[in-house]
GROMACS .gro file of C-alpha atoms in nm:
model
  266
    1UNK     CA    1   4.884   1.882  -2.365
    2UNK     CA    2   5.216   1.902  -2.191
    3UNK     CA    3   5.254   2.192  -1.950
    4UNK     CA    4   5.609   2.269  -1.844
    5UNK     CA    5   5.721   2.499  -1.582
    6UNK     CA    6   5.913   2.797  -1.715
    7UNK     CA    7   6.162   2.860  -1.425
    8UNK     CA    8   6.462   2.637  -1.461
    9UNK     CA    9   6.669   2.410  -1.225
   10UNK     CA   10   6.975   2.551  -1.394
   11UNK     CA   11   6.889   2.894  -1.233
   12UNK     CA   12   6.942   2.763  -0.889
   13UNK     CA   13   7.326   2.794  -0.865
   14UNK     CA   14   7.348   3.146  -1.008
   15UNK     CA   15   7.057   3.248  -0.778
   16UNK     CA   16   7.234   3.131  -0.464
   17UNK     CA   17   7.565   3.289  -0.583
   18UNK     CA   18   7.386   3.612  -0.633
   19UNK     CA   19   7.212   3.610  -0.302
   20UNK     CA   20   7.555   3.542  -0.136
   21UNK     CA   21   7.734   3.795  -0.348
   22UNK     CA   22   7.994   3.582  -0.517
   23UNK     CA   23   8.044   3.481  -0.889
   24UNK     CA   24   7.817   3.220  -1.037
   25UNK     CA   25   7.986   2.923  -1.212
   26UNK     CA   26   8.131   2.997  -1.560
   27UNK     CA   27   7.860   2.987  -1.825
   28UNK     CA   28   7.569   2.930  -1.594
   29UNK     CA   29   7.205   3.040  -1.656
   30UNK     CA   30   7.065   3.355  -1.527
   31UNK     CA   31   6.958   3.407  -1.162
   32UNK     CA   32   6.596   3.356  -1.083
   33UNK     CA   33   6.459   3.707  -1.042
   34UNK     CA   34   6.145   3.572  -0.871
   35UNK     CA   35   6.366   3.445  -0.572
   36UNK     CA   36   6.596   3.747  -0.576
   37UNK     CA   37   6.297   3.981  -0.552
   38UNK     CA   38   6.147   3.803  -0.251
   39UNK     CA   39   6.474   3.778  -0.075
   40UNK     CA   40   6.551   4.150  -0.124
   41UNK     CA   41   6.210   4.221   0.048
   42UNK     CA   42   6.259   3.977   0.324
   43UNK     CA   43   6.618   4.076   0.396
   44UNK     CA   44   6.604   4.443   0.328
   45UNK     CA   45   6.867   4.408   0.053
   46UNK     CA   46   7.124   4.244   0.270
   47UNK     CA   47   7.363   3.970   0.150
   48UNK     CA   48   7.292   3.623   0.255
   49UNK     CA   49   7.573   3.486   0.478
   50UNK     CA   50   7.460   3.142   0.550
   51UNK     CA   51   7.263   2.887   0.337
   52UNK     CA   52   7.093   2.551   0.412
   53UNK     CA   53   7.018   2.364   0.098
   54UNK     CA   54   6.812   2.054   0.148
   55UNK     CA   55   6.792   1.802  -0.142
   56UNK     CA   56   6.512   1.554  -0.131
   57UNK     CA   57   6.530   1.329  -0.426
   58UNK     CA   58   6.243   1.275  -0.673
   59UNK     CA   59   5.976   1.499  -0.523
   60UNK     CA   60   5.752   1.582  -0.828
   61UNK     CA   61   5.534   1.873  -0.871
   62UNK     CA   62   5.235   1.640  -0.914
   63UNK     CA   63   5.314   1.479  -0.577
   64UNK     CA   64   5.304   1.821  -0.416
   65UNK     CA   65   4.984   1.904  -0.590
   66UNK     CA   66   4.804   1.574  -0.500
   67UNK     CA   67   4.951   1.543  -0.142
   68UNK     CA   68   4.974   1.913  -0.041
   69UNK     CA   69   4.891   1.846   0.326
   70UNK     CA   70   5.209   1.638   0.366
   71UNK     CA   71   5.411   1.960   0.283
   72UNK     CA   72   5.269   2.165   0.574
   73UNK     CA   73   5.595   2.154   0.774
   74UNK     CA   74   5.777   2.278   0.453
   75UNK     CA   75   5.512   2.552   0.405
   76UNK     CA   76   5.549   2.666   0.772
   77UNK     CA   77   5.933   2.701   0.722
   78UNK     CA   78   5.917   2.889   0.385
   79UNK     CA   79   5.867   3.239   0.242
   80UNK     CA   80   5.798   3.117  -0.108
   81UNK     CA   81   5.761   2.826  -0.348
   82UNK     CA   82   5.815   2.818  -0.721
   83UNK     CA   83   5.739   2.565  -0.997
   84UNK     CA   84   6.072   2.458  -1.162
   85UNK     CA   85   6.155   2.268  -1.487
   86UNK     CA   86   6.434   2.000  -1.453
   87UNK     CA   87   6.666   1.870  -1.729
   88UNK     CA   88   6.678   1.561  -1.944
   89UNK     CA   89   6.743   1.286  -1.883
   90UNK     CA   90   6.560   1.339  -1.559
   91UNK     CA   91   6.792   1.130  -1.345
   92UNK     CA   92   6.971   1.222  -1.025
   93UNK     CA   93   7.338   1.289  -1.143
   94UNK     CA   94   7.233   1.477  -1.440
   95UNK     CA   95   6.989   1.690  -1.242
   96UNK     CA   96   7.205   1.778  -0.948
   97UNK     CA   97   7.492   1.867  -1.188
   98UNK     CA   98   7.262   2.102  -1.350
   99UNK     CA   99   7.131   2.243  -1.020
  100UNK     CA  100   7.482   2.322  -0.883
  101UNK     CA  101   7.664   2.429  -1.212
  102UNK     CA  102   7.381   2.617  -1.376
  103UNK     CA  103   7.455   2.437  -1.696
  104UNK     CA  104   7.263   2.205  -1.919
  105UNK     CA  105   7.375   1.833  -1.926
  106UNK     CA  106   7.555   1.878  -2.282
  107UNK     CA  107   7.770   2.157  -2.117
  108UNK     CA  108   7.856   2.004  -1.775
  109UNK     CA  109   7.913   1.657  -1.936
  110UNK     CA  110   7.689   1.425  -1.740
  111UNK     CA  111   7.417   1.318  -1.993
  112UNK     CA  112   7.322   0.977  -1.852
  113UNK     CA  113   7.299   0.795  -1.514
  114UNK     CA  114   7.684   0.790  -1.447
  115UNK     CA  115   7.866   0.959  -1.153
  116UNK     CA  116   8.190   1.096  -1.267
  117UNK     CA  117   8.358   1.381  -1.092
  118UNK     CA  118   8.244   1.702  -1.267
  119UNK     CA  119   8.527   1.887  -1.443
  120UNK     CA  120   8.343   2.214  -1.483
  121UNK     CA  121   8.301   2.497  -1.239
  122UNK     CA  122   8.029   2.453  -0.971
  123UNK     CA  123   7.860   2.662  -0.709
  124UNK     CA  124   8.107   2.516  -0.451
  125UNK     CA  125   8.413   2.617  -0.650
  126UNK     CA  126   8.309   2.970  -0.680
  127UNK     CA  127   8.198   2.981  -0.319
  128UNK     CA  128   8.534   2.845  -0.190
  129UNK     CA  129   8.722   3.090  -0.422
  130UNK     CA  130   8.519   3.375  -0.260
  131UNK     CA  131   8.629   3.260   0.089
  132UNK     CA  132   8.302   3.078   0.173
  133UNK     CA  133   8.309   2.719   0.329
  134UNK     CA  134   8.074   2.472   0.181
  135UNK     CA  135   7.988   2.110   0.298
  136UNK     CA  136   7.795   1.818   0.145
  137UNK     CA  137   7.628   1.583   0.374
  138UNK     CA  138   7.499   1.275   0.181
  139UNK     CA  139   7.459   0.898   0.184
  140UNK     CA  140   7.776   0.734   0.061
  141UNK     CA  141   7.768   0.624  -0.303
  142UNK     CA  142   7.472   0.842  -0.403
  143UNK     CA  143   7.536   1.081  -0.693
  144UNK     CA  144   7.562   1.400  -0.494
  145UNK     CA  145   7.837   1.236  -0.287
  146UNK     CA  146   8.031   1.153  -0.596
  147UNK     CA  147   7.999   1.410  -0.872
  148UNK     CA  148   8.117   1.701  -0.664
  149UNK     CA  149   8.430   1.535  -0.511
  150UNK     CA  150   8.787   1.675  -0.540
  151UNK     CA  151   8.692   2.023  -0.452
  152UNK     CA  152   8.812   2.275  -0.167
  153UNK     CA  153   8.521   2.183   0.060
  154UNK     CA  154   8.420   1.939   0.331
  155UNK     CA  155   8.219   1.620   0.289
  156UNK     CA  156   8.036   1.393   0.530
  157UNK     CA  157   7.911   1.063   0.391
  158UNK     CA  158   7.668   0.852   0.591
  159UNK     CA  159   7.489   0.520   0.588
  160UNK     CA  160   7.124   0.650   0.594
  161UNK     CA  161   6.927   0.976   0.539
  162UNK     CA  162   6.857   1.005   0.910
  163UNK     CA  163   7.226   0.982   0.989
  164UNK     CA  164   7.266   1.253   0.731
  165UNK     CA  165   7.023   1.472   0.900
  166UNK     CA  166   7.167   1.421   1.241
  167UNK     CA  167   7.516   1.510   1.119
  168UNK     CA  168   7.364   1.822   0.959
  169UNK     CA  169   7.225   1.928   1.284
  170UNK     CA  170   7.577   1.891   1.437
  171UNK     CA  171   7.722   2.097   1.162
  172UNK     CA  172   7.469   2.367   1.195
  173UNK     CA  173   7.540   2.381   1.568
  174UNK     CA  174   7.921   2.396   1.519
  175UNK     CA  175   7.867   2.692   1.277
  176UNK     CA  176   8.181   2.643   1.084
  177UNK     CA  177   8.037   2.638   0.729
  178UNK     CA  178   7.864   2.899   0.514
  179UNK     CA  179   7.682   2.659   0.277
  180UNK     CA  180   7.536   2.324   0.404
  181UNK     CA  181   7.410   2.086   0.146
  182UNK     CA  182   7.197   1.791   0.290
  183UNK     CA  183   7.077   1.504   0.046
  184UNK     CA  184   6.791   1.261   0.139
  185UNK     CA  185   6.720   0.982  -0.100
  186UNK     CA  186   6.469   0.799   0.098
  187UNK     CA  187   6.155   0.881  -0.102
  188UNK     CA  188   6.327   0.806  -0.431
  189UNK     CA  189   6.463   0.468  -0.307
  190UNK     CA  190   6.125   0.367  -0.170
  191UNK     CA  191   5.906   0.476  -0.461
  192UNK     CA  192   6.119   0.272  -0.704
  193UNK     CA  193   6.014  -0.044  -0.547
  194UNK     CA  194   5.660   0.050  -0.411
  195UNK     CA  195   5.538   0.315  -0.645
  196UNK     CA  196   5.520   0.685  -0.584
  197UNK     CA  197   5.178   0.666  -0.403
  198UNK     CA  198   5.220   0.365  -0.202
  199UNK     CA  199   5.171   0.412   0.178
  200UNK     CA  200   5.554   0.338   0.216
  201UNK     CA  201   5.659   0.604  -0.019
  202UNK     CA  202   5.401   0.866   0.123
  203UNK     CA  203   5.551   0.803   0.474
  204UNK     CA  204   5.893   0.886   0.326
  205UNK     CA  205   5.751   1.201   0.178
  206UNK     CA  206   5.627   1.298   0.529
  207UNK     CA  207   5.948   1.217   0.675
  208UNK     CA  208   6.131   1.447   0.442
  209UNK     CA  209   5.902   1.727   0.537
  210UNK     CA  210   5.960   1.657   0.910
  211UNK     CA  211   6.332   1.643   0.852
  212UNK     CA  212   6.338   1.982   0.678
  213UNK     CA  213   6.141   2.148   0.949
  214UNK     CA  214   6.385   2.023   1.201
  215UNK     CA  215   6.687   2.142   1.001
  216UNK     CA  216   6.535   2.488   0.937
  217UNK     CA  217   6.450   2.530   1.294
  218UNK     CA  218   6.804   2.455   1.400
  219UNK     CA  219   6.952   2.688   1.144
  220UNK     CA  220   6.720   2.969   1.222
  221UNK     CA  221   6.797   2.948   1.587
  222UNK     CA  222   7.180   2.921   1.530
  223UNK     CA  223   7.192   3.204   1.267
  224UNK     CA  224   6.957   3.441   1.445
  225UNK     CA  225   7.066   3.785   1.363
  226UNK     CA  226   7.252   3.679   1.040
  227UNK     CA  227   7.090   3.713   0.690
  228UNK     CA  228   7.041   3.358   0.593
  229UNK     CA  229   6.852   3.136   0.346
  230UNK     CA  230   6.702   2.793   0.360
  231UNK     CA  231   6.578   2.598   0.055
  232UNK     CA  232   6.393   2.267  -0.021
  233UNK     CA  233   6.542   2.172  -0.353
  234UNK     CA  234   6.436   1.841  -0.527
  235UNK     CA  235   6.611   1.734  -0.851
  236UNK     CA  236   6.340   1.574  -1.068
  237UNK     CA  237   5.995   1.409  -1.043
  238UNK     CA  238   5.870   1.056  -1.079
  239UNK     CA  239   5.594   0.837  -1.223
  240UNK     CA  240   5.440   0.485  -1.179
  241UNK     CA  241   5.520   0.208  -1.421
  242UNK     CA  242   5.407  -0.145  -1.486
  243UNK     CA  243   5.413  -0.358  -1.178
  244UNK     CA  244   5.328  -0.081  -0.941
  245UNK     CA  245   5.686   0.045  -0.921
  246UNK     CA  246   5.816   0.398  -0.962
  247UNK     CA  247   6.052   0.547  -1.222
  248UNK     CA  248   6.180   0.861  -1.372
  249UNK     CA  249   6.422   0.975  -1.654
  250UNK     CA  250   6.160   1.052  -1.918
  251UNK     CA  251   6.080   1.377  -2.100
  252UNK     CA  252   5.730   1.398  -1.947
  253UNK     CA  253   5.557   1.647  -1.708
  254UNK     CA  254   5.554   1.405  -1.404
  255UNK     CA  255   5.941   1.359  -1.432
  256UNK     CA  256   6.033   1.717  -1.542
  257UNK     CA  257   5.809   1.943  -1.327
  258UNK     CA  258   5.924   1.984  -0.970
  259UNK     CA  259   5.876   2.249  -0.703
  260UNK     CA  260   6.129   2.445  -0.479
  261UNK     CA  261   6.072   2.629  -0.157
  262UNK     CA  262   6.288   2.908  -0.018
  263UNK     CA  263   6.301   3.102   0.320
  264UNK     CA  264   6.502   3.411   0.418
  265UNK     CA  265   6.561   3.527   0.769
  266UNK     CA  266   6.783   3.732   0.985
   0.00000   0.00000   0.00000
């Protein structure tokens, strides 16, 4: 029997907007009250001023359940984790569009694996309109580097995920941005050719955990005394196919169920 998470990826953008006290994108889903409740407790009701949003690609809930020990660095840098339900088709541009617009695919307009610039309102638009300064740091040509273009925000496009993470550390240290989005596609890229449970893919999973730990540590140090949030936010899951390779995009638990982590500090 299929078991789907009830919390939704479309709640991500309105939740962040609510935490940072600016309007959610037009037509978006409701904020996630579970996250808001924990944030209120951790921050004493203060508004989040700084956000680090880490987007590792294709980290499924079942991967977390089976290889929980590889998430220890993420646990150590989190206040909470929640099971989340992604959208169909469970492919990168569709899912990230839903994450950062709060809309279902039929409403934001990306309903297949294509990478057009979104013409609906996003979290980044409402943040900029509220005087916030967002930035996306991604590998060049990947979905998140393309579908959010042409907005009043900054972008850094790199050749590798490791370069993205190094640039993110520099951006945190400069402290000129309020919302920092960092995309790492290394697990997704590897699992497509080796399978999700191959040693090579699991090594990339561990690499993501270590990268998140380093980014959170830097942000926590730089933003000490400022109400801030950090989040580990995958887009969709994955499954093994014939030939030992990995895939995703289907309406099945392994592709649709993911997990998100949040941390709040000041």
